Coordinates of C-alpha atoms in Angstrom, one line a residue:
X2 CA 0.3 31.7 -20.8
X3 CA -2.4 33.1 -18.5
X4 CA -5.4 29.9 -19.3
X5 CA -3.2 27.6 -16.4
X6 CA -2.9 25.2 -19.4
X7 CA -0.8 22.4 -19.1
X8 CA 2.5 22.4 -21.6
X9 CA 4.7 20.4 -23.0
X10 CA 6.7 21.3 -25.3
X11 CA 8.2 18.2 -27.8
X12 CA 11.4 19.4 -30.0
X13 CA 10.7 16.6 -33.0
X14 CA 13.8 17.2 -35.2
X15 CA 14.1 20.3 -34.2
X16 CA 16.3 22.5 -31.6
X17 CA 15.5 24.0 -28.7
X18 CA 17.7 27.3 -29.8
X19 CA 15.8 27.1 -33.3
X20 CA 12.3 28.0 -31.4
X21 CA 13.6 30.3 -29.0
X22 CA 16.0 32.4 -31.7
X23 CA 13.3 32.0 -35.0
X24 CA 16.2 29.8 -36.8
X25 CA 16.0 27.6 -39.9
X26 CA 12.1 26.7 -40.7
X27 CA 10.8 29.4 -37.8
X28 CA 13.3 32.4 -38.7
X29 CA 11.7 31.5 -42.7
X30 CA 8.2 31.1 -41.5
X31 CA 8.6 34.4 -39.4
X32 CA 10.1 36.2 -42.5
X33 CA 7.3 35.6 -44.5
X34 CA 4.8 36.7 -42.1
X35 CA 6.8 39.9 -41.7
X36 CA 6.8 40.4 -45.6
X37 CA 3.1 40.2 -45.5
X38 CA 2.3 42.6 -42.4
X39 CA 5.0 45.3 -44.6
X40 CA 3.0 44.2 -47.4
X41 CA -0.3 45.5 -46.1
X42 CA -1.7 49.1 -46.8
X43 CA -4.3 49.3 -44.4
X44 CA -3.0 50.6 -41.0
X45 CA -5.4 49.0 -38.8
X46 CA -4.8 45.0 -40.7
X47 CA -0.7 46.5 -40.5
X48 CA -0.8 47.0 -36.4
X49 CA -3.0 43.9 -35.6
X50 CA -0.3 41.8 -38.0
X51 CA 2.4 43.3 -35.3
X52 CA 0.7 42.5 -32.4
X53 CA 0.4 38.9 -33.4
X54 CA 4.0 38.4 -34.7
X55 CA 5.1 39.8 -31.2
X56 CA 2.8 37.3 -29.4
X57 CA 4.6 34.6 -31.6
X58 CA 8.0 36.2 -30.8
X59 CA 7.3 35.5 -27.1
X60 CA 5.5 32.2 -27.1
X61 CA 7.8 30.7 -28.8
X62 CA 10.8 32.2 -26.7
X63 CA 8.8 31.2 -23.4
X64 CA 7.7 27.6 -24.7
X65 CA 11.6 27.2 -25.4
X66 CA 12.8 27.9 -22.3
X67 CA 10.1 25.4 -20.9
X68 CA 11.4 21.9 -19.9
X69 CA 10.6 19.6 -22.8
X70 CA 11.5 16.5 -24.3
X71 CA 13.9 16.1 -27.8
X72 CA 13.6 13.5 -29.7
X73 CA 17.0 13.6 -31.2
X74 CA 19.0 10.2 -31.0
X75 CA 16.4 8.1 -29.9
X76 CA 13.7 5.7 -30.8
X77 CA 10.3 7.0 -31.5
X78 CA 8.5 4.3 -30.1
X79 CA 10.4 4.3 -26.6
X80 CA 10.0 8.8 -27.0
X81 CA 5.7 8.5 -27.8
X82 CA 5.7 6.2 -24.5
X83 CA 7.4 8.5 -22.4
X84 CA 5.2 11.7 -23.6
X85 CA 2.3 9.1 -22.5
X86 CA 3.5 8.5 -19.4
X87 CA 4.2 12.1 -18.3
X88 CA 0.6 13.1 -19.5
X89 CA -0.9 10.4 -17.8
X90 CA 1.0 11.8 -14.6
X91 CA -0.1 16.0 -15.2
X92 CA -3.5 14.5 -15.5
X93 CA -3.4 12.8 -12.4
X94 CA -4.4 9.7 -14.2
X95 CA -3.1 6.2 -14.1
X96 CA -2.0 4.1 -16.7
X97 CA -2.6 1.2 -13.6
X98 CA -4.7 2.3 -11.0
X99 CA -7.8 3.7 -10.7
X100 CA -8.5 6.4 -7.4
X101 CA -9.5 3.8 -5.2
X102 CA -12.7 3.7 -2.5
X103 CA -11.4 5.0 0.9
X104 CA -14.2 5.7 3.2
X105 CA -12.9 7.1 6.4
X106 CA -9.5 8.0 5.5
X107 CA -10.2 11.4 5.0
X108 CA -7.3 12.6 7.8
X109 CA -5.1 10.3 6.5
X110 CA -5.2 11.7 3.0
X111 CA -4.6 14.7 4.1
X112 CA -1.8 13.9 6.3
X113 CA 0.0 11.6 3.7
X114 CA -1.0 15.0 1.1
X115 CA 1.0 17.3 3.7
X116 CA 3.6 15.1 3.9
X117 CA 4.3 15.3 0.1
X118 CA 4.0 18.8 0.0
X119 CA 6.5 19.6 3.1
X120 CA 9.4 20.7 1.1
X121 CA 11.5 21.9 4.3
X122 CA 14.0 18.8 4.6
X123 CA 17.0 18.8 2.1
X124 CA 16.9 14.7 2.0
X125 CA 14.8 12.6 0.7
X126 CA 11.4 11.6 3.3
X127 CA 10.6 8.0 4.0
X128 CA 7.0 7.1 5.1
X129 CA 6.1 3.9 6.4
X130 CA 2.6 3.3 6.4
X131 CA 2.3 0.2 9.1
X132 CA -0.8 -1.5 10.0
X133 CA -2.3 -5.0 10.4
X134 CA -3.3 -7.2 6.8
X135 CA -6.5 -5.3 5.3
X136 CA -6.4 -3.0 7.2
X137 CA -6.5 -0.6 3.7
X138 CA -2.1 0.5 3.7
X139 CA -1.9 -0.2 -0.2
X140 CA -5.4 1.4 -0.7
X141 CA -4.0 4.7 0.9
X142 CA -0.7 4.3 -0.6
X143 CA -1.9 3.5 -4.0
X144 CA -4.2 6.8 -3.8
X145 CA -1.5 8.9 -2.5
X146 CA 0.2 8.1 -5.9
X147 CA -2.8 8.5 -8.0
X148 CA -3.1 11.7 -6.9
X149 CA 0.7 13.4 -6.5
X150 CA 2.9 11.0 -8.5
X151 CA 2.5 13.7 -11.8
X152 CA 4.1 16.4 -9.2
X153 CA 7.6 14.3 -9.2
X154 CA 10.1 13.7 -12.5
X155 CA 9.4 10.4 -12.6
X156 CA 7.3 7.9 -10.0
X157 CA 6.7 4.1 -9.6
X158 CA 4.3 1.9 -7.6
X159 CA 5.1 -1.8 -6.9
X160 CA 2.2 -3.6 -5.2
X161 CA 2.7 -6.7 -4.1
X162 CA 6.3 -7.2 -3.1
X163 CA 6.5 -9.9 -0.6
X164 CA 4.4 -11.6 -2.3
X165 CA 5.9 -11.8 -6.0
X166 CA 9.7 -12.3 -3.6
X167 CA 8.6 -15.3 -2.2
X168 CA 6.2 -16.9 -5.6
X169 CA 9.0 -16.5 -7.9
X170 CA 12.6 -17.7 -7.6
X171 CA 14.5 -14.5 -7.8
X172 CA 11.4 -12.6 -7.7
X173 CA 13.5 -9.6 -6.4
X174 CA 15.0 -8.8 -9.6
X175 CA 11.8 -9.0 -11.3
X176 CA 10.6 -6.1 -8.7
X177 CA 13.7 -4.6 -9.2
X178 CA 13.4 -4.3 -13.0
X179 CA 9.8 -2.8 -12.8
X180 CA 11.1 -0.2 -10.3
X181 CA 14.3 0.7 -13.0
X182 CA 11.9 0.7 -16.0
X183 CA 9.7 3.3 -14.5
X184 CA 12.5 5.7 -12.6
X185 CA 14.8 5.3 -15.6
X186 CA 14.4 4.5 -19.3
X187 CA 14.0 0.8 -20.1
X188 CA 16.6 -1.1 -20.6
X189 CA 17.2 -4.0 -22.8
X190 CA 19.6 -5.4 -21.0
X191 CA 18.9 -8.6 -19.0
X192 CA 20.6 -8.0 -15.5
X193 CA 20.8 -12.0 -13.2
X194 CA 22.0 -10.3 -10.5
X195 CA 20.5 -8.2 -7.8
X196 CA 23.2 -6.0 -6.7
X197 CA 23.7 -4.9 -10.3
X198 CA 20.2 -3.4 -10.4
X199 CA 20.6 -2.0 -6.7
X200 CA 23.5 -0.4 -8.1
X201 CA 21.6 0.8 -11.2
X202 CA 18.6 2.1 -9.3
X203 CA 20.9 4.4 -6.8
X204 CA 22.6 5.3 -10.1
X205 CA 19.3 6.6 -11.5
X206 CA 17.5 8.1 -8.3
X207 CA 20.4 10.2 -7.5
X208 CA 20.1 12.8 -10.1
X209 CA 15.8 12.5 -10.0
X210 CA 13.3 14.3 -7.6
X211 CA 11.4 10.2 -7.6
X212 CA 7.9 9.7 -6.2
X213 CA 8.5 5.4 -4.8
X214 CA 6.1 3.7 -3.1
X215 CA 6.9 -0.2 -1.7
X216 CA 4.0 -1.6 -0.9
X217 CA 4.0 -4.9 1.5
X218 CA 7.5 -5.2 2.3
X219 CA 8.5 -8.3 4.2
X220 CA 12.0 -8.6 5.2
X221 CA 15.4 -6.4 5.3
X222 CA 16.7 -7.8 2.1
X223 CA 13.7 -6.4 -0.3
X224 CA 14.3 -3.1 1.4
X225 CA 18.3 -3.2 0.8
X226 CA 17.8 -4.5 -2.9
X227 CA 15.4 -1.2 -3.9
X228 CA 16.5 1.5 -1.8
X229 CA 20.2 0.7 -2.1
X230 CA 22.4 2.7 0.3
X231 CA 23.8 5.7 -1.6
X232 CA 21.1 7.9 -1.2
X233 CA 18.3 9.6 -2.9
X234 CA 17.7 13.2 -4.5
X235 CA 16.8 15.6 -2.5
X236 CA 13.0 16.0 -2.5
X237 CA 12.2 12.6 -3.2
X238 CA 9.6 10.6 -1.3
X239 CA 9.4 7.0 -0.6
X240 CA 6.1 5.3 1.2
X241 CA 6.4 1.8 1.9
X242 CA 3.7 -0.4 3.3
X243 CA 4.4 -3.0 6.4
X244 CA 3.1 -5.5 8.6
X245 CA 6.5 -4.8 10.7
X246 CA 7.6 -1.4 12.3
X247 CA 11.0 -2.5 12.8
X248 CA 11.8 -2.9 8.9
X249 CA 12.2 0.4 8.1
X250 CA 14.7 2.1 9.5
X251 CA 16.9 -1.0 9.5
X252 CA 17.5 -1.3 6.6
X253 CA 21.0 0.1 4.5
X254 CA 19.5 3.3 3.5
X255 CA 19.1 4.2 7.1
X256 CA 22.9 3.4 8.1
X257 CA 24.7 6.4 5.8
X258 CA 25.9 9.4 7.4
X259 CA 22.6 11.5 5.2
X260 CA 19.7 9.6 6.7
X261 CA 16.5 10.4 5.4
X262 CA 13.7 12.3 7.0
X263 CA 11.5 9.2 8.6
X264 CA 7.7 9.2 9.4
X265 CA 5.7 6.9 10.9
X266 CA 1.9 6.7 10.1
X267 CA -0.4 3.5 11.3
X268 CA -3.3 2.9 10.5
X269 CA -6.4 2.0 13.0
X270 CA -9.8 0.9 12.7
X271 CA -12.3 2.3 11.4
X272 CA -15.1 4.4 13.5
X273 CA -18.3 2.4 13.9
X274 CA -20.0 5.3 11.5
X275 CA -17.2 4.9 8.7
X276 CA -17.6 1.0 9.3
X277 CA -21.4 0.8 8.6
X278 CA -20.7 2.8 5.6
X279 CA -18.4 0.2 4.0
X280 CA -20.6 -2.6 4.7
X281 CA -23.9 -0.8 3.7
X282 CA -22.2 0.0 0.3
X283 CA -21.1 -3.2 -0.3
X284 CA -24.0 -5.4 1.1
X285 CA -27.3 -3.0 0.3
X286 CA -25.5 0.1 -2.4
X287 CA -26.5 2.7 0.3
X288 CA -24.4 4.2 3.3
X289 CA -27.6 2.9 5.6
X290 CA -28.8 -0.7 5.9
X291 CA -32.1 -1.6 5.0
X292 CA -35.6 -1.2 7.1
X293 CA -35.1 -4.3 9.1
X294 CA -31.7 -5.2 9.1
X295 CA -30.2 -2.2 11.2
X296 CA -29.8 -4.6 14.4
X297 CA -27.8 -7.4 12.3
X298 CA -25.8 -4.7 10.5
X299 CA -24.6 -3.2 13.9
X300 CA -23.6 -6.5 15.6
X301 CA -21.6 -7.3 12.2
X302 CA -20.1 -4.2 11.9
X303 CA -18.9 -4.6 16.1
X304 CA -17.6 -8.2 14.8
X305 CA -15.5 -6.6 12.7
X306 CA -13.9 -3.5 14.6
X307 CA -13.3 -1.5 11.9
X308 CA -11.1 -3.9 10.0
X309 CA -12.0 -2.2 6.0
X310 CA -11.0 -5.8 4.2
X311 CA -13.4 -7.6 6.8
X312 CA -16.5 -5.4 5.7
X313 CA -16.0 -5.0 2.5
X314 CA -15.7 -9.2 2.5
X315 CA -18.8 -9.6 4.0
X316 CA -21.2 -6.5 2.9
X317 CA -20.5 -8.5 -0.5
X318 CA -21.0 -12.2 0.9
X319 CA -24.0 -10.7 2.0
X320 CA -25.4 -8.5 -0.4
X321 CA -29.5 -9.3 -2.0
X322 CA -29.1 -11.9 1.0
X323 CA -32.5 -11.8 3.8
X324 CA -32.3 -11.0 7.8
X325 CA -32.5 -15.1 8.5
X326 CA -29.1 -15.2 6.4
X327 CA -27.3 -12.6 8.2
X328 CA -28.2 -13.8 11.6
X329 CA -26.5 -17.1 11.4
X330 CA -23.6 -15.3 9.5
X331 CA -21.2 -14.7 12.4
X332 CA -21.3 -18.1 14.3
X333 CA -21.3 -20.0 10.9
X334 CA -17.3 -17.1 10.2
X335 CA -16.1 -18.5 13.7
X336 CA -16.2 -22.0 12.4
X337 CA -14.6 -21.7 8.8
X338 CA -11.5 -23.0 8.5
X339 CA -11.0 -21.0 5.3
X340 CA -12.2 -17.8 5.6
X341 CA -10.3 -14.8 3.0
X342 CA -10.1 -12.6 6.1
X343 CA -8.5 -15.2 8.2
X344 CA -6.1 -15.8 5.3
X345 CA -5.1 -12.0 5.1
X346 CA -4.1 -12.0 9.0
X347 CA -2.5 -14.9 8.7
X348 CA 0.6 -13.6 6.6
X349 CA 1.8 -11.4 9.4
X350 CA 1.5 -15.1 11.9
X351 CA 3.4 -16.5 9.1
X352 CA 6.4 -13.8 9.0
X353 CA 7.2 -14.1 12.8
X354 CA 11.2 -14.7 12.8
X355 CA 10.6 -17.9 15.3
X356 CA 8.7 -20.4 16.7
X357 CA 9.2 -19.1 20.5
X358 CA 6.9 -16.0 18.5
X359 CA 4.3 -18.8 16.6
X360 CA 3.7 -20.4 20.2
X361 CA 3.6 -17.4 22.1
X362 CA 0.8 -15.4 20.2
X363 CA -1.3 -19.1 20.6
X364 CA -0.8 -18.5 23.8
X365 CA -2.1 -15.1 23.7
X366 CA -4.8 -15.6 21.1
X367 CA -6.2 -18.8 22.9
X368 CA -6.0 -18.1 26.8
X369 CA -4.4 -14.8 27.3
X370 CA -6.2 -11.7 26.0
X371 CA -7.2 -8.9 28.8
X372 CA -4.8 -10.8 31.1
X373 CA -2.7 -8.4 32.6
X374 CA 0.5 -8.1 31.3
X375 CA 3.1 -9.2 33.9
X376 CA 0.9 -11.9 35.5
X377 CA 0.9 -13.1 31.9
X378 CA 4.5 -12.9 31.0
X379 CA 4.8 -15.0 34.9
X380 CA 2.8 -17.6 33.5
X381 CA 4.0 -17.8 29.9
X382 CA 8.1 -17.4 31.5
X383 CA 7.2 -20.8 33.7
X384 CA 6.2 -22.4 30.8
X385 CA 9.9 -21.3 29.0
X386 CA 8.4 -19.3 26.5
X387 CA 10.3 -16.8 26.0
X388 CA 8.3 -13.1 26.1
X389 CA 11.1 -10.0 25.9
X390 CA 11.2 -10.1 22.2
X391 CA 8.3 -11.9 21.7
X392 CA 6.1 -9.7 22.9
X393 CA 7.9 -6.8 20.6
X394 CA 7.7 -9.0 17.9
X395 CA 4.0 -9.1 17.9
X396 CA 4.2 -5.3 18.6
X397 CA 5.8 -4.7 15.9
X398 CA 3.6 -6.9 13.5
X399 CA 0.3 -5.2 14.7
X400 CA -0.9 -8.7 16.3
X401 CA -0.6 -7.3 19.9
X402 CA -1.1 -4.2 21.4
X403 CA -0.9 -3.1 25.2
X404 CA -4.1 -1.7 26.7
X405 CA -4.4 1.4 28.8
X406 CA -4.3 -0.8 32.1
X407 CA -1.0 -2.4 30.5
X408 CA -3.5 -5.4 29.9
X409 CA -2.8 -7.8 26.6
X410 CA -5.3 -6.8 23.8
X411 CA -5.5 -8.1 20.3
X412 CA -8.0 -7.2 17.1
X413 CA -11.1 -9.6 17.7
X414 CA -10.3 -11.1 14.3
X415 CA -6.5 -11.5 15.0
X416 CA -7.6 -13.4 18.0
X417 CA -9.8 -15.4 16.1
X418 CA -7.5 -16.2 13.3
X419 CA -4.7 -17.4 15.9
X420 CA -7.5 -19.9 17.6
X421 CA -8.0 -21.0 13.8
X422 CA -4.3 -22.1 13.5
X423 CA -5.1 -23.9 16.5
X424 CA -8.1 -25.2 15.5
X425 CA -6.6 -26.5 12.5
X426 CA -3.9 -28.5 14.5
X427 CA -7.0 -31.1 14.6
X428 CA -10.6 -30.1 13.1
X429 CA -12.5 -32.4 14.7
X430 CA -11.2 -34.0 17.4
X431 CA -10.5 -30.9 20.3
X432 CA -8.5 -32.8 22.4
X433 CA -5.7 -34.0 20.7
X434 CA -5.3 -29.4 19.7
X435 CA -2.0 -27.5 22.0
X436 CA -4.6 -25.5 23.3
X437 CA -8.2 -25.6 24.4
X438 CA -10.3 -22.5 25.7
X439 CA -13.8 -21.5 26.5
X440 CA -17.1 -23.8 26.5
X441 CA -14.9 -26.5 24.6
X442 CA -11.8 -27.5 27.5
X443 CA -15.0 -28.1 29.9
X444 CA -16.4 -30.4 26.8
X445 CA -13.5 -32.5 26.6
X446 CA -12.8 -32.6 30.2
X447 CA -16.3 -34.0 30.9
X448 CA -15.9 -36.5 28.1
X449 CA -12.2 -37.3 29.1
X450 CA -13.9 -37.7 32.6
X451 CA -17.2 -40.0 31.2
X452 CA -14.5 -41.9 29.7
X453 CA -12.3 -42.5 32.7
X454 CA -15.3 -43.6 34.6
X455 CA -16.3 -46.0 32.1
X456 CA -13.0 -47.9 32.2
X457 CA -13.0 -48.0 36.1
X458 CA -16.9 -49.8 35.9
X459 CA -15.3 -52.0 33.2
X460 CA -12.1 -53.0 35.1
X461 CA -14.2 -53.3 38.3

């Protein structure tokens, strides 16, 4: 086999020892091919009969010693879906997924792609793949699969998770079902009860070099319930997707004496170059804008900071729309109250473990940003909000970040959404909101003010 064709060979009622030895049908079929090369007077036809039978002799002992699959004592629907499946993988195609668009992720393709490859570690590899909502985890996960998921014995994707968890009353054994059907063959048993399937899952991944990826985990107890805590195979690779850094390696898996081989990878924003490309695609079907809209493009694309979901939103908000449109775009986004972008971000507010966390990235969002970091934490401490784990908490959920002069810094549009919460405490009327900033608290103190001195000339 020297054409670097894919094989695989299927035993149908038929043993593996039968191909390799020429038994049964092949030894009869084999005999009567010899009878007719002996057979044969001319001793050119005589040697070119010999040559073939001995390249039959050897295919079929090499194609038997080749890992296939038997069909023997099982049904032939549930066998035809497996051969699918396993084609579907050694053509690096999905059944579920097309290759998705990743502009700009070039280096972390190839880093997730080296990281699949490194076969030095006799455990199995953890990736987490961390990073603020939209900012494209599942798209790089779900294309790392795409790509390598055919190199593993068997693979699954589950998108989604926190999601389906929290829609769905035991929605973890739905997610655990769908990761058991597609590491293990289906079963038709109905499982209730979530440490059953945990224990079925570490059952099945024990024995199986598995390709896993988790994507949007939200809490300890999604992580315990599919990784279990016995272990994978060696060579097995898990990526999970997060909001939160400090999931990962808290969970069970991480607490047996063989911990897995952990990797960190975040994901940033996008360049301004990469970031123009996204929106020009989606907004104009180019990588350049259009003559005429090249200032507009650029003060969108420096709205957005490289945030992929947020350009690809509004390239196709604004796509056949004219230059007049497009100016009044941004100031008309800071006033929605129920913008998709805003609604993406607002999942990792949501998951923060306390209130004392809520109030203190308001804080942050509304009056704090730049603000150096200990004058802020002064401030914030005298008003008893609490700011040791706070401040790790939004760390570690990609709302905060510290700035190279250990100032306070946040994504424009995760300082944004958090004055939308705000906003939304009352839409119209500012001063009854926790918070006012900006142009507005001068607003309402000057009306607050008009309003004071109208009383006094009334009462006097």
């Amino acid at each position: 086999m020297t054409s670097n064709h894919i094989v695989i060979p299927i035993f149908y009622h038929v043993e593996p020892t039968e191909v390799r030895k020429q038994q049964n049908t092949f030894g009869d079929a084999m005999a009567k091919h010899r009878q007719i090369m002996e057979a044969e007077t001319n001793a050119s036809k005589r040697s070119n009969w010999a040559q073939k039978m001995d390249r039959w002799n050897k295919a079929l002992t090499e194609v038997a010693g080749l890992k296939g699959k038997n069909v023997k004592g099982r049904p032939e629907v549930e066998f035809i879906d497996e051969i699918l499946k396993d084609i579907f993988r050694k053509l690096r195609l999905s059944s579920r997924f097309p290759l998705p668009q990743l502009i700009g992720m070039d280096n972390s393709i190839k880093f997730i792609t080296s990281w699949l490859k490194d076969a030095s570690t006799h455990t199995a590899n953890v990736l987490t793949i961390l990073g603020m909502g939209g900012i494209g985890k599942t798209s790089l996960a779900k294309a790392a699969y795409v790509l390598h998921s055919h190199e593993f014995d068997t693979s699954s994707f589950i998108e989604d998770i926190n999601r389906r968890c929290d829609e769905r009353y035991n929605g973890i054994i739905d997610v655990q079902k769908q990761l058991y059907d597609d590491i293990s063959k289906p079963s038709s048993i109905q499982v209730h009860d979530v440490s059953i399937y945990t224990s079925m899952t570490e059952t099945a991944v024990a024995r199986k070099k598995v390709f896993v990826v988790l994507d949007d985990i939200g809490s300890l107890d999604q992580l315990d319930a599919l990784l279990g805590r016995t272990g994978f195979c060696p060579g097995s690779k898990i990526i999970i997707t997060t909001k939160d850094a400090w999931l990962t390696q808290s969970c069970s898996l991480f607490k047996t004496n063989i911990k897995p081989k952990y990797t960190v990878h975040k994901l940033e924003g996008l360049s301004t170059t990469e970031s123009q490309k996204i929106l020009c695609f989606h907004a104009f079907v180019s990588n350049n804008p259009k003559a005429g809209y090249e200032e507009v493009s650029e003060k969108l694309v420096s709205y957005c900071e490289g945030h992929p979901m947020a350009l690809k939103l509004l390239g196709r908000s604004l796509y056949n729309r004219d230059v007049n449109y497009w100016e009044g775009y941004i100031d008309r986004l800071k006033k929605e109250n129920d913008s998709p972008i805003y609604n993406v971000l607002k999942m990792s507010f949501d998951s923060l473990p306390s209130e004392n966390d809520k109030e203190l990235f308001k804080h942050i969002a509304c009056i704090f940003v730049r603000m150096d970091r200990n004058v802020a934490i002064t401030i914030l401490e005298a008003c008893n909000i609490e700011t040791k784990t706070g401040i790790t908490n939004l760390i570690d959920r990609c709302l905060l970040r510290i700035g190279r002069n250990n100032e306070l810094m946040m994504h424009q549009l995760v300082q944004e959404m958090g004055r939308f919460v705000v906003r939304q405490e009352s839409l119209y009327k500012p001063w009854e909101r926790s918070r006012l900033w900006g142009h507005e608290s001068f607003r309402v103190l000057k009306q607050k003010m008009v309003r004071k001195m109208l009383l006094v000339s009334l009462l006097t």
